[in-house]
Coordinates of C-alpha atoms and ligand atoms in Angstrom, one line a residue:
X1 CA 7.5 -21.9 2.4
X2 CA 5.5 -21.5 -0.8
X3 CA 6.4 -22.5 -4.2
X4 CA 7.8 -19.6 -6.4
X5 CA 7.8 -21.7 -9.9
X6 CA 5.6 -20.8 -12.5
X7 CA 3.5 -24.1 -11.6
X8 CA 0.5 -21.5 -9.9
X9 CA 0.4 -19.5 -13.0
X10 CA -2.8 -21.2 -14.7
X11 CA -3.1 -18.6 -17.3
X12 CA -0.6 -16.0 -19.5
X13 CA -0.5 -13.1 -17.6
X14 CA -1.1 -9.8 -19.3
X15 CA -0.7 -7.5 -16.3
X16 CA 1.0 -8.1 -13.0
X17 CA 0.5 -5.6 -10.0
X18 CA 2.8 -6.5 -6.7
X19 CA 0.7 -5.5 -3.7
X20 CA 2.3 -4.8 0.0
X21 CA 0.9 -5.4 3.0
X22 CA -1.8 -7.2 1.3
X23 CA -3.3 -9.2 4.1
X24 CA -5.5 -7.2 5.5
X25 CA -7.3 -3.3 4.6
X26 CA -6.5 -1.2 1.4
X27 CA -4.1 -3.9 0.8
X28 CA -6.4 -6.8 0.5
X29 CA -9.2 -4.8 -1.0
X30 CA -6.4 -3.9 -3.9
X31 CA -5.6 -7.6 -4.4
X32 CA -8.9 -8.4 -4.6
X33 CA -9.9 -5.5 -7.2
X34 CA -6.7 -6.2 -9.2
X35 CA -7.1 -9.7 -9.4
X36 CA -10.5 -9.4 -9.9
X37 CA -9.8 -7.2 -13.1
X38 CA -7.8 -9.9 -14.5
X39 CA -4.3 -9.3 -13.4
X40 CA -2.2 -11.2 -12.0
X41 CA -1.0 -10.4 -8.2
X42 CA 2.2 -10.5 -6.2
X43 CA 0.4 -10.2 -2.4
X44 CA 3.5 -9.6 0.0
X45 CA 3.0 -9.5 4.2
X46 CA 5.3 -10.2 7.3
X47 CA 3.2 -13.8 8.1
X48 CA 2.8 -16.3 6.1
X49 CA -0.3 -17.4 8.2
X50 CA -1.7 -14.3 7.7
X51 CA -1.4 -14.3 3.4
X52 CA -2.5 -17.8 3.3
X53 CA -6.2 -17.0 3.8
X54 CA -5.7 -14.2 1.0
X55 CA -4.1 -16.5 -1.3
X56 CA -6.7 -19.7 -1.1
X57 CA -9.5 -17.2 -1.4
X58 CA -8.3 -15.4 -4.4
X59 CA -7.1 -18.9 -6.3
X60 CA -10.6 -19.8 -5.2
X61 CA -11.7 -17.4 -7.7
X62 CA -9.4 -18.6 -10.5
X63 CA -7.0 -16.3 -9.9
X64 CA -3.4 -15.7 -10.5
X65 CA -2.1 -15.0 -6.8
X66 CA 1.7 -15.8 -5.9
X67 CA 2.5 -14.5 -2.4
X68 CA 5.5 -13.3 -1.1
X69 CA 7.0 -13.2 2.7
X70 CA 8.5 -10.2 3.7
X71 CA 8.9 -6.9 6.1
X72 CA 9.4 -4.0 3.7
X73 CA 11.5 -2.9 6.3
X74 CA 13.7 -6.1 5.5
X75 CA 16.0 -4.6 2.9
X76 CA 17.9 -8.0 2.3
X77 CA 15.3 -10.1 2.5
X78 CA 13.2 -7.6 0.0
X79 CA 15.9 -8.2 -2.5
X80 CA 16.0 -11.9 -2.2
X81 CA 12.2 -12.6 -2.7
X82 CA 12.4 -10.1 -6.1
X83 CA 15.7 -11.5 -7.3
X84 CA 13.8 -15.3 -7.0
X85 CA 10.7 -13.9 -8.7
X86 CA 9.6 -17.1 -11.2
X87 CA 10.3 -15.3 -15.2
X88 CA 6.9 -15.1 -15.8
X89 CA 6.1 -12.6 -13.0
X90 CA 8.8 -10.6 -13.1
X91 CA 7.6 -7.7 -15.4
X92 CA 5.4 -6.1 -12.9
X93 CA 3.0 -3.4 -14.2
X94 CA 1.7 -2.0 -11.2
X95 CA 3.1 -1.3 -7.8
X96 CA 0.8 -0.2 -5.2
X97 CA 3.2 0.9 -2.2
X98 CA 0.5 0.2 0.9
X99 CA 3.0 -1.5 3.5
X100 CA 2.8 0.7 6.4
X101 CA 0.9 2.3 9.0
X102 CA 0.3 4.8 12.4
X103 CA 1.8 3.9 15.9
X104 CA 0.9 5.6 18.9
X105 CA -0.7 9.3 19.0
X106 CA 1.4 10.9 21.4
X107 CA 2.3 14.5 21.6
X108 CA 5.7 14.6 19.7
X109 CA 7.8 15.1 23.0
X110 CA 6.2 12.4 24.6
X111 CA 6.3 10.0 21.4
X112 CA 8.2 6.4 22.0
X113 CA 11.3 6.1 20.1
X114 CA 10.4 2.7 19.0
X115 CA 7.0 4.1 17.2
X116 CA 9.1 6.4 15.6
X117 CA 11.4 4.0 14.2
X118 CA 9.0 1.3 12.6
X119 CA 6.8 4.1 11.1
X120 CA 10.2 5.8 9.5
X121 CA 11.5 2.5 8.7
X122 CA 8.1 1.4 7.1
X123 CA 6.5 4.0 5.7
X124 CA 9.4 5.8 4.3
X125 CA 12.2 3.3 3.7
X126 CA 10.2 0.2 3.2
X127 CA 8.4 2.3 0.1
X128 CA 11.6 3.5 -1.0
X129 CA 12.8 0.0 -1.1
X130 CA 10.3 -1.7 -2.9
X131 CA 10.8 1.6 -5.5
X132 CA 14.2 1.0 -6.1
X133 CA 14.3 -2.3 -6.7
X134 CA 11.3 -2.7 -8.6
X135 CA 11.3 0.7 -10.9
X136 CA 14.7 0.6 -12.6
X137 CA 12.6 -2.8 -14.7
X138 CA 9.9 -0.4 -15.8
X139 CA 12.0 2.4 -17.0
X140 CA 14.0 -0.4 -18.7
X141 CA 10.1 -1.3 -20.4
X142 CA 9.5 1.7 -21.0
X143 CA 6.1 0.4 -19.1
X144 CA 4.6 0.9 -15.5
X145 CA 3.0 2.3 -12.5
X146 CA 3.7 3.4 -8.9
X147 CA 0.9 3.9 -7.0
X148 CA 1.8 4.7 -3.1
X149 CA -0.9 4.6 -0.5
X150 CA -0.5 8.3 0.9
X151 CA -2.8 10.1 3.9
X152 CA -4.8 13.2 4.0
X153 CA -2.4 13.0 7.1
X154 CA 0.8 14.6 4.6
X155 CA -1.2 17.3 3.8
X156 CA -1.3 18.8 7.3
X157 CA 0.2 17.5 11.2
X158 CA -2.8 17.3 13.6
X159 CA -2.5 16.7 17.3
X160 CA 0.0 13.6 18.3
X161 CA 0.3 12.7 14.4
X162 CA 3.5 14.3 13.7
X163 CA 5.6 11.5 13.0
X164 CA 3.0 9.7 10.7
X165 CA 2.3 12.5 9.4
X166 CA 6.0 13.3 7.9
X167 CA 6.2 10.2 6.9
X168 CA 2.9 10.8 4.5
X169 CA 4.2 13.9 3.8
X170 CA 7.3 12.2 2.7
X171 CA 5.5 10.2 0.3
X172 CA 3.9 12.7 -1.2
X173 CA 7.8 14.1 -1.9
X174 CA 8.7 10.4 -2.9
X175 CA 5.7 10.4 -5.5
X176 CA 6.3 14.0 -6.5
X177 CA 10.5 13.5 -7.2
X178 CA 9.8 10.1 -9.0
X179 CA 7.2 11.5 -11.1
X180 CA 10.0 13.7 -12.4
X181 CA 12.2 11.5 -12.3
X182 CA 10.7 9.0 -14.4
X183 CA 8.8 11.9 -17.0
X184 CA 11.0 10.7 -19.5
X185 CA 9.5 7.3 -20.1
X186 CA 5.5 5.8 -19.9
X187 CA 5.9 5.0 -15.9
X188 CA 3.4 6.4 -14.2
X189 CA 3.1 8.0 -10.3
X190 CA -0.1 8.0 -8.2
X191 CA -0.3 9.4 -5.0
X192 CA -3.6 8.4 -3.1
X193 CA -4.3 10.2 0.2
X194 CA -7.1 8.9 1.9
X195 CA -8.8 10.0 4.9
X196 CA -10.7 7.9 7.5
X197 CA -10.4 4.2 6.1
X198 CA -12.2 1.7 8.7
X199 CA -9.3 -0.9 8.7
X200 CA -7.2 -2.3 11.3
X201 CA -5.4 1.5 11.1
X202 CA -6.3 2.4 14.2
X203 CA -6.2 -0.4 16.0
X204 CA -2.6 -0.6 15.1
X205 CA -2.3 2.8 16.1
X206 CA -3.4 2.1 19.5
X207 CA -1.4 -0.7 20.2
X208 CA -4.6 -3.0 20.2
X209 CA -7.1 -0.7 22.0
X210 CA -10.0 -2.2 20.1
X211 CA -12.3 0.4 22.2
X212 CA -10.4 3.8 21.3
X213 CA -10.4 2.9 18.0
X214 CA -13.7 2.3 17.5
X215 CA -14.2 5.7 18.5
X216 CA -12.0 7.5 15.6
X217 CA -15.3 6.4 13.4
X218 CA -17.7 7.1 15.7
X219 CA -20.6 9.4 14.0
X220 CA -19.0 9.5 10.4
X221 CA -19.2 7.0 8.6
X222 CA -16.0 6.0 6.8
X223 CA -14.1 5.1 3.8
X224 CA -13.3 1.7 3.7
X225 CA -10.7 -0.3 1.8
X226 CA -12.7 -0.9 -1.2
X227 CA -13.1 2.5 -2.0
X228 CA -9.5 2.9 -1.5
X229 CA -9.0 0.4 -4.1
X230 CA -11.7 1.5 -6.4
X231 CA -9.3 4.2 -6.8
X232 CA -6.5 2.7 -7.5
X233 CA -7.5 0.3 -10.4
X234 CA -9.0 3.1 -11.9
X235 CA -6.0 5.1 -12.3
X236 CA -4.4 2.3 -13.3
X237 CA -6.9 1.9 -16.0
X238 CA -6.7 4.9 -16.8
X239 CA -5.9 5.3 -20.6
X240 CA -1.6 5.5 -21.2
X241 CA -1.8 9.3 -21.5
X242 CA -3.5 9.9 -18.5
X243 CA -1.7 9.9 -15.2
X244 CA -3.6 10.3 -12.2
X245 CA -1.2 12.3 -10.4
X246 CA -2.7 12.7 -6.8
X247 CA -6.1 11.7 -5.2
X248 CA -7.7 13.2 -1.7
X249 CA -10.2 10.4 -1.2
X250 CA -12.3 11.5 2.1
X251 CA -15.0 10.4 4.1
X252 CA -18.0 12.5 3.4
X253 CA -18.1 14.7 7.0
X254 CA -14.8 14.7 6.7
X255 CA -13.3 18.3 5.4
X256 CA -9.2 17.6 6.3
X257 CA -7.2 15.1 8.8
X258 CA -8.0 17.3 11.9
X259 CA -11.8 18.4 11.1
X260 CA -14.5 15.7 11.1
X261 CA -18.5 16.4 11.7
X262 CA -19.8 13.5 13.5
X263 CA -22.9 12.9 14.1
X264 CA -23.4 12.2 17.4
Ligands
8X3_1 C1 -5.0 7.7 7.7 C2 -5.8 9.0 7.7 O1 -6.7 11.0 9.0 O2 -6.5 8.9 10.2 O3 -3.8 7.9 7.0 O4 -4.5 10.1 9.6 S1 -5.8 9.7 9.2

């Protein structure tokens, strides 16, 4: 297990941003673009084996990294790794909501129960989880900012994407009732909705199919995490006034989640 005292902290921190599902795609990207701007990051992910790559490479670059091992879907264990947070990371500044993904792309009467369940249980619960127990510090502060990885996908279902598809469009509710929910203090709420990101999204999605999802990017080219990110650390830039409310980020080609022009 890793060492939560404050021995890794090699500087004061003057920002901390907690990052889920930070080993791999728009979650690594973020840690790399937040750390990379000077703050201090909190990388979580299911396998330790899995973060520890992420971790050695951003200490590698001098800095702050402290990881954390957990399923968002893990309530209990959630609370437990943010209860033993060290003091001097506890007053996170940014949370960027990523943890989460597509399974299967089935019509929705022919969609497997268990799919169903660990995109509900991820994407919805696992964000509302890490909200809950994180927020109620930065309304205390007076100081902070949720940014939740959305889709183009909650805008609109397309073919065998219902399920994943509420859940985005749940986080778009999520980000929306927060936003209000919080407009009496400095908190801010981003919801970013990108489109074709060239991750391990689709793979995922196919349940390994390396070959099918190669072909979702096929004659487009796509987003990929570091644009994704690009766009988070700049609305958390963004001067205190200004709260970058929503952002549809899409490949170019790419006019909504259903229409694409490829080339080919
Ligand atoms: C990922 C975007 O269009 O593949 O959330 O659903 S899409």
């Amino acid at each position: 297990m890793y060492d939560l005292t404050n021995k890794q902290m090699k500087t004061e921190l003057h920002k901390i941003a907690l990052i889920t599902g930070a080993n791999s795609g728009i979650g690594l990207a973020c840690a790399r673009k937040f750390a990379g701007d000077g703050y201090g990051v909190i990388v979580t992910g299911r396998s330790e084996a899995k973060l520890q790559p992420v971790v050695q490479e951003l200490q590698k670059t001098g800095c702050n990294v402290l990881p954390l091992i957990f399923d968002v879907r893990d309530r209990q264990a959630v609370a437990e790794a943010i209860e033993r947070l060290p003091e001097a990371w506890r007053t996170i500044d940014v949370l960027i909501n990523n943890a989460g993904g597509a399974m299967g792309l089935e019509p929705e009467y022919e969609g497997d129960f268990d799919d169903w369940d660990t995109m509900i249980d991820s994407n919805i619960k696992g964000l509302l989880t890490m909200t809950r127990l994180i927020v109620p510090g930065m309304v205390e502060r007076n100081r902070g900012h949720i940014i939740n990885i959305g889709s183009v996908a909650g805008d609109a279902a397309y073919a065998g994407g219902g399920v994943y598809c509420a859940t985005k469009a749940a986080v778009k509710s999520l980000s929306d009732g927060l936003r209000i929910d919080v407009a009496h203090t400095a908190v801010r709420v981003t919801n970013i909705k990108p489109g074709l990101v060239e991750t391990n999204f689709s793979v995922t999605r196919f349940h390994g199919d390396e070959v099918r999802a190669a072909k979702v990017y096929d004659g487009i080219t796509p987003l990929t995490g570091d644009d994704v990110a690009d766009v988070a650390l700049y609305a958390a830039n963004a001067p205190a006034h200004v709260q970058i409310a929503e952002v549809l980020v899409l490949a170019t080609h790419q006019a909504s989640g259903s229409v694409v022009y490829r080339r080919n």
